[in-house]
């Protein structure tokens, strides 16, 4: 961003640690205040997530709690903390998944967690409409990211992911980022409450 003439900074938090969301926003407030004179911002993208490849028969309670905490609980409370800081006319973009419409028995907890994101997206779009804030979810299919590194290492699972799409390939991060950029732009201001499939036509 800075090489292209923009301004940027990073703050981080481990969402497995209790109280980390509050600490994240404290750090964000301090940086924004120092740089812009206010802690207000325009766009929140909830993109943190964790997978779990385990059918219902073998899933432990601890595994269930971990996935739901990162994929469903964390976005909920990030949005809660963001709402008083988010300007009217702003954007909330949640990362969901195409598995909310495609049944994959090996990932029930992950699929449930993303179903929760879709429901939260719908509810918040209704609530925040009077403030001009749009709330949408993007539902990717298989994308070449660190989360899928294990699948990408093996030819069989790599082909499995490619076969989901009508294009016969894995998605690239830019494929998803382009949808997010549209939703964040003025062009996306009349779109809200939507779960937008960005799976490359998976399982049409």
Coordinates of C-alpha atoms in Angstrom, one line a residue:
X1 CA 0.0 0.0 0.0
X2 CA 2.7 2.5 0.9
X3 CA 4.8 1.6 -2.2
X4 CA 1.7 2.7 -4.2
X5 CA 1.5 6.0 -2.4
X6 CA -1.1 5.1 0.3
X7 CA -0.9 5.1 4.1
X8 CA -1.2 1.9 6.1
X9 CA -0.4 0.3 9.5
X10 CA -1.0 -3.0 11.1
X11 CA -2.3 -4.0 14.5
X12 CA -2.7 -7.6 15.6
X13 CA -4.5 -9.9 18.1
X14 CA -4.7 -13.6 18.9
X15 CA -8.4 -14.3 19.0
X16 CA -7.8 -17.5 21.0
X17 CA -6.9 -15.2 23.9
X18 CA -9.7 -13.8 26.1
X19 CA -10.0 -10.0 25.9
X20 CA -8.1 -9.9 22.6
X21 CA -10.9 -8.1 20.7
X22 CA -10.8 -5.2 23.3
X23 CA -7.1 -5.0 23.1
X24 CA -7.2 -4.9 19.3
X25 CA -9.6 -2.0 19.3
X26 CA -7.5 -0.1 21.9
X27 CA -4.5 -0.4 19.6
X28 CA -6.6 0.6 16.6
X29 CA -8.1 3.6 18.4
X30 CA -4.6 4.8 19.3
X31 CA -3.2 4.5 15.7
X32 CA -6.3 6.0 14.1
X33 CA -6.4 8.9 16.6
X34 CA -2.7 9.7 16.1
X35 CA -2.9 9.5 12.3
X36 CA -6.3 11.0 11.5
X37 CA -7.5 12.7 14.7
X38 CA -10.5 10.3 15.2
X39 CA -11.1 6.6 15.8
X40 CA -13.8 6.4 13.2
X41 CA -13.5 4.3 10.1
X42 CA -15.5 3.2 7.0
X43 CA -15.1 -0.5 6.3
X44 CA -14.8 -3.6 8.4
X45 CA -13.9 -6.9 6.7
X46 CA -14.2 -10.1 8.8
X47 CA -11.8 -12.5 7.2
X48 CA -10.3 -14.5 10.0
X49 CA -11.2 -18.2 10.0
X50 CA -10.1 -21.7 10.9
X51 CA -11.0 -25.0 9.3
X52 CA -11.8 -28.4 10.8
X53 CA -11.8 -31.6 8.7
X54 CA -13.7 -33.9 11.0
X55 CA -17.1 -35.6 10.5
X56 CA -19.7 -35.5 13.4
X57 CA -18.7 -38.9 14.6
X58 CA -15.1 -37.9 15.5
X59 CA -15.4 -34.2 16.4
X60 CA -14.5 -33.4 20.0
X61 CA -16.2 -30.7 22.0
X62 CA -12.9 -28.8 22.3
X63 CA -12.6 -28.8 18.5
X64 CA -16.2 -27.6 18.1
X65 CA -15.7 -24.8 20.5
X66 CA -12.4 -23.6 18.9
X67 CA -13.9 -23.4 15.4
X68 CA -17.1 -21.7 16.5
X69 CA -15.1 -19.2 18.6
X70 CA -13.0 -18.1 15.7
X71 CA -15.5 -18.3 12.9
X72 CA -18.7 -17.2 14.6
X73 CA -18.1 -15.7 18.0
X74 CA -15.1 -13.5 17.0
X75 CA -16.9 -11.7 14.0
X76 CA -19.9 -11.1 16.2
X77 CA -17.9 -9.3 18.9
X78 CA -15.6 -7.5 16.4
X79 CA -18.8 -6.0 14.8
X80 CA -20.1 -5.2 18.2
X81 CA -17.0 -3.2 19.0
X82 CA -16.8 -1.7 15.5
X83 CA -20.4 -0.3 15.4
X84 CA -19.8 2.9 17.5
X85 CA -16.6 3.5 15.4
X86 CA -18.1 2.8 12.0
X87 CA -19.2 5.8 10.1
X88 CA -22.8 6.0 8.7
X89 CA -22.7 4.9 5.1
X90 CA -20.0 2.4 5.9
X91 CA -19.5 -1.2 5.0
X92 CA -19.4 -4.6 6.8
X93 CA -18.1 -7.5 4.7
X94 CA -18.2 -11.0 6.2
X95 CA -16.4 -14.0 4.8
X96 CA -18.7 -17.0 4.7
X97 CA -18.4 -20.0 2.5
X98 CA -20.1 -21.9 -0.3
X99 CA -20.4 -24.9 2.1
X100 CA -23.5 -23.2 3.4
X101 CA -25.2 -24.4 0.3
X102 CA -23.0 -27.4 -0.6
X103 CA -23.2 -30.4 1.8
X104 CA -19.7 -31.7 2.7
X105 CA -20.1 -34.2 5.5
X106 CA -16.5 -34.1 6.5
X107 CA -16.7 -30.4 7.7
X108 CA -20.0 -30.0 9.6
X109 CA -18.7 -27.6 12.3
X110 CA -17.0 -25.3 9.8
X111 CA -20.2 -25.3 7.7
X112 CA -22.3 -24.5 10.8
X113 CA -20.0 -21.6 11.7
X114 CA -20.4 -20.1 8.3
X115 CA -24.1 -20.6 8.3
X116 CA -24.1 -18.4 11.5
X117 CA -22.3 -15.7 9.6
X118 CA -25.0 -15.7 6.9
X119 CA -27.7 -15.3 9.4
X120 CA -25.8 -12.5 11.2
X121 CA -25.3 -10.8 7.9
X122 CA -29.0 -10.8 7.2
X123 CA -30.0 -9.5 10.6
X124 CA -27.4 -6.7 10.7
X125 CA -28.3 -5.5 7.2
X126 CA -31.8 -4.9 8.5
X127 CA -30.6 -3.2 11.7
X128 CA -28.0 -1.0 10.1
X129 CA -29.9 0.0 7.0
X130 CA -31.1 3.3 8.6
X131 CA -27.5 4.3 9.1
X132 CA -26.7 3.6 5.4
X133 CA -24.3 0.8 6.4
X134 CA -24.4 -2.2 4.0
X135 CA -23.7 -5.7 5.4
X136 CA -22.9 -8.5 3.0
X137 CA -21.2 -11.9 3.0
X138 CA -18.9 -13.4 0.4
X139 CA -19.1 -17.2 0.0
X140 CA -15.9 -18.5 -1.6
X141 CA -15.3 -22.1 -2.7
X142 CA -11.8 -23.6 -2.7
X143 CA -9.3 -20.8 -2.7
X144 CA -5.5 -21.0 -2.7
X145 CA -4.8 -19.6 0.7
X146 CA -2.8 -20.7 3.8
X147 CA -5.9 -22.2 5.3
X148 CA -6.0 -24.8 2.5
X149 CA -2.2 -25.4 2.3
X150 CA -2.7 -29.0 3.4
X151 CA -5.0 -29.8 0.5
X152 CA -2.8 -28.0 -2.0
X153 CA 0.2 -30.2 -1.2
X154 CA -1.5 -33.4 -2.5
X155 CA -2.5 -33.9 -6.2
X156 CA -5.7 -35.8 -5.3
X157 CA -7.1 -33.2 -3.0
X158 CA -5.9 -30.4 -5.2
X159 CA -7.9 -32.0 -8.1
X160 CA -10.9 -32.4 -5.8
X161 CA -11.0 -28.7 -5.1
X162 CA -10.5 -27.8 -8.8
X163 CA -13.3 -30.1 -9.8
X164 CA -15.8 -28.1 -7.7
X165 CA -15.6 -25.1 -10.0
X166 CA -17.1 -25.0 -13.5
X167 CA -13.7 -23.4 -14.5
X168 CA -11.8 -26.4 -13.3
X169 CA -9.4 -24.5 -11.1
X170 CA -9.0 -23.3 -7.5
X171 CA -9.9 -19.7 -6.8
X172 CA -7.2 -17.1 -6.3
X173 CA -7.3 -14.6 -3.4
X174 CA -7.8 -11.8 -6.0
X175 CA -11.0 -13.5 -7.2
X176 CA -12.5 -12.9 -3.7
X177 CA -10.8 -9.6 -3.1
X178 CA -12.4 -8.2 -6.3
X179 CA -15.9 -9.0 -4.9
X180 CA -15.0 -7.4 -1.6
X181 CA -13.7 -4.3 -3.4
X182 CA -17.0 -3.9 -5.2
X183 CA -19.0 -4.2 -2.0
X184 CA -16.7 -1.7 -0.3
X185 CA -17.0 0.8 -3.2
X186 CA -19.7 3.4 -3.9
X187 CA -20.9 1.0 -6.7
X188 CA -21.9 -1.5 -4.0
X189 CA -24.0 0.9 -2.0
X190 CA -27.3 -0.5 -3.1
X191 CA -26.4 -4.1 -2.2
X192 CA -27.0 -5.3 1.3
X193 CA -28.1 -8.4 3.2
X194 CA -26.7 -10.6 0.5
X195 CA -24.6 -13.8 0.6
X196 CA -22.7 -13.6 -2.6
X197 CA -21.5 -16.8 -4.1
X198 CA -17.9 -16.5 -5.3
X199 CA -17.1 -20.1 -5.7
X200 CA -16.4 -20.2 -9.5
X201 CA -19.8 -21.8 -10.1
X202 CA -19.2 -24.7 -7.7
X203 CA -21.8 -27.4 -7.8
X204 CA -24.1 -25.6 -10.2

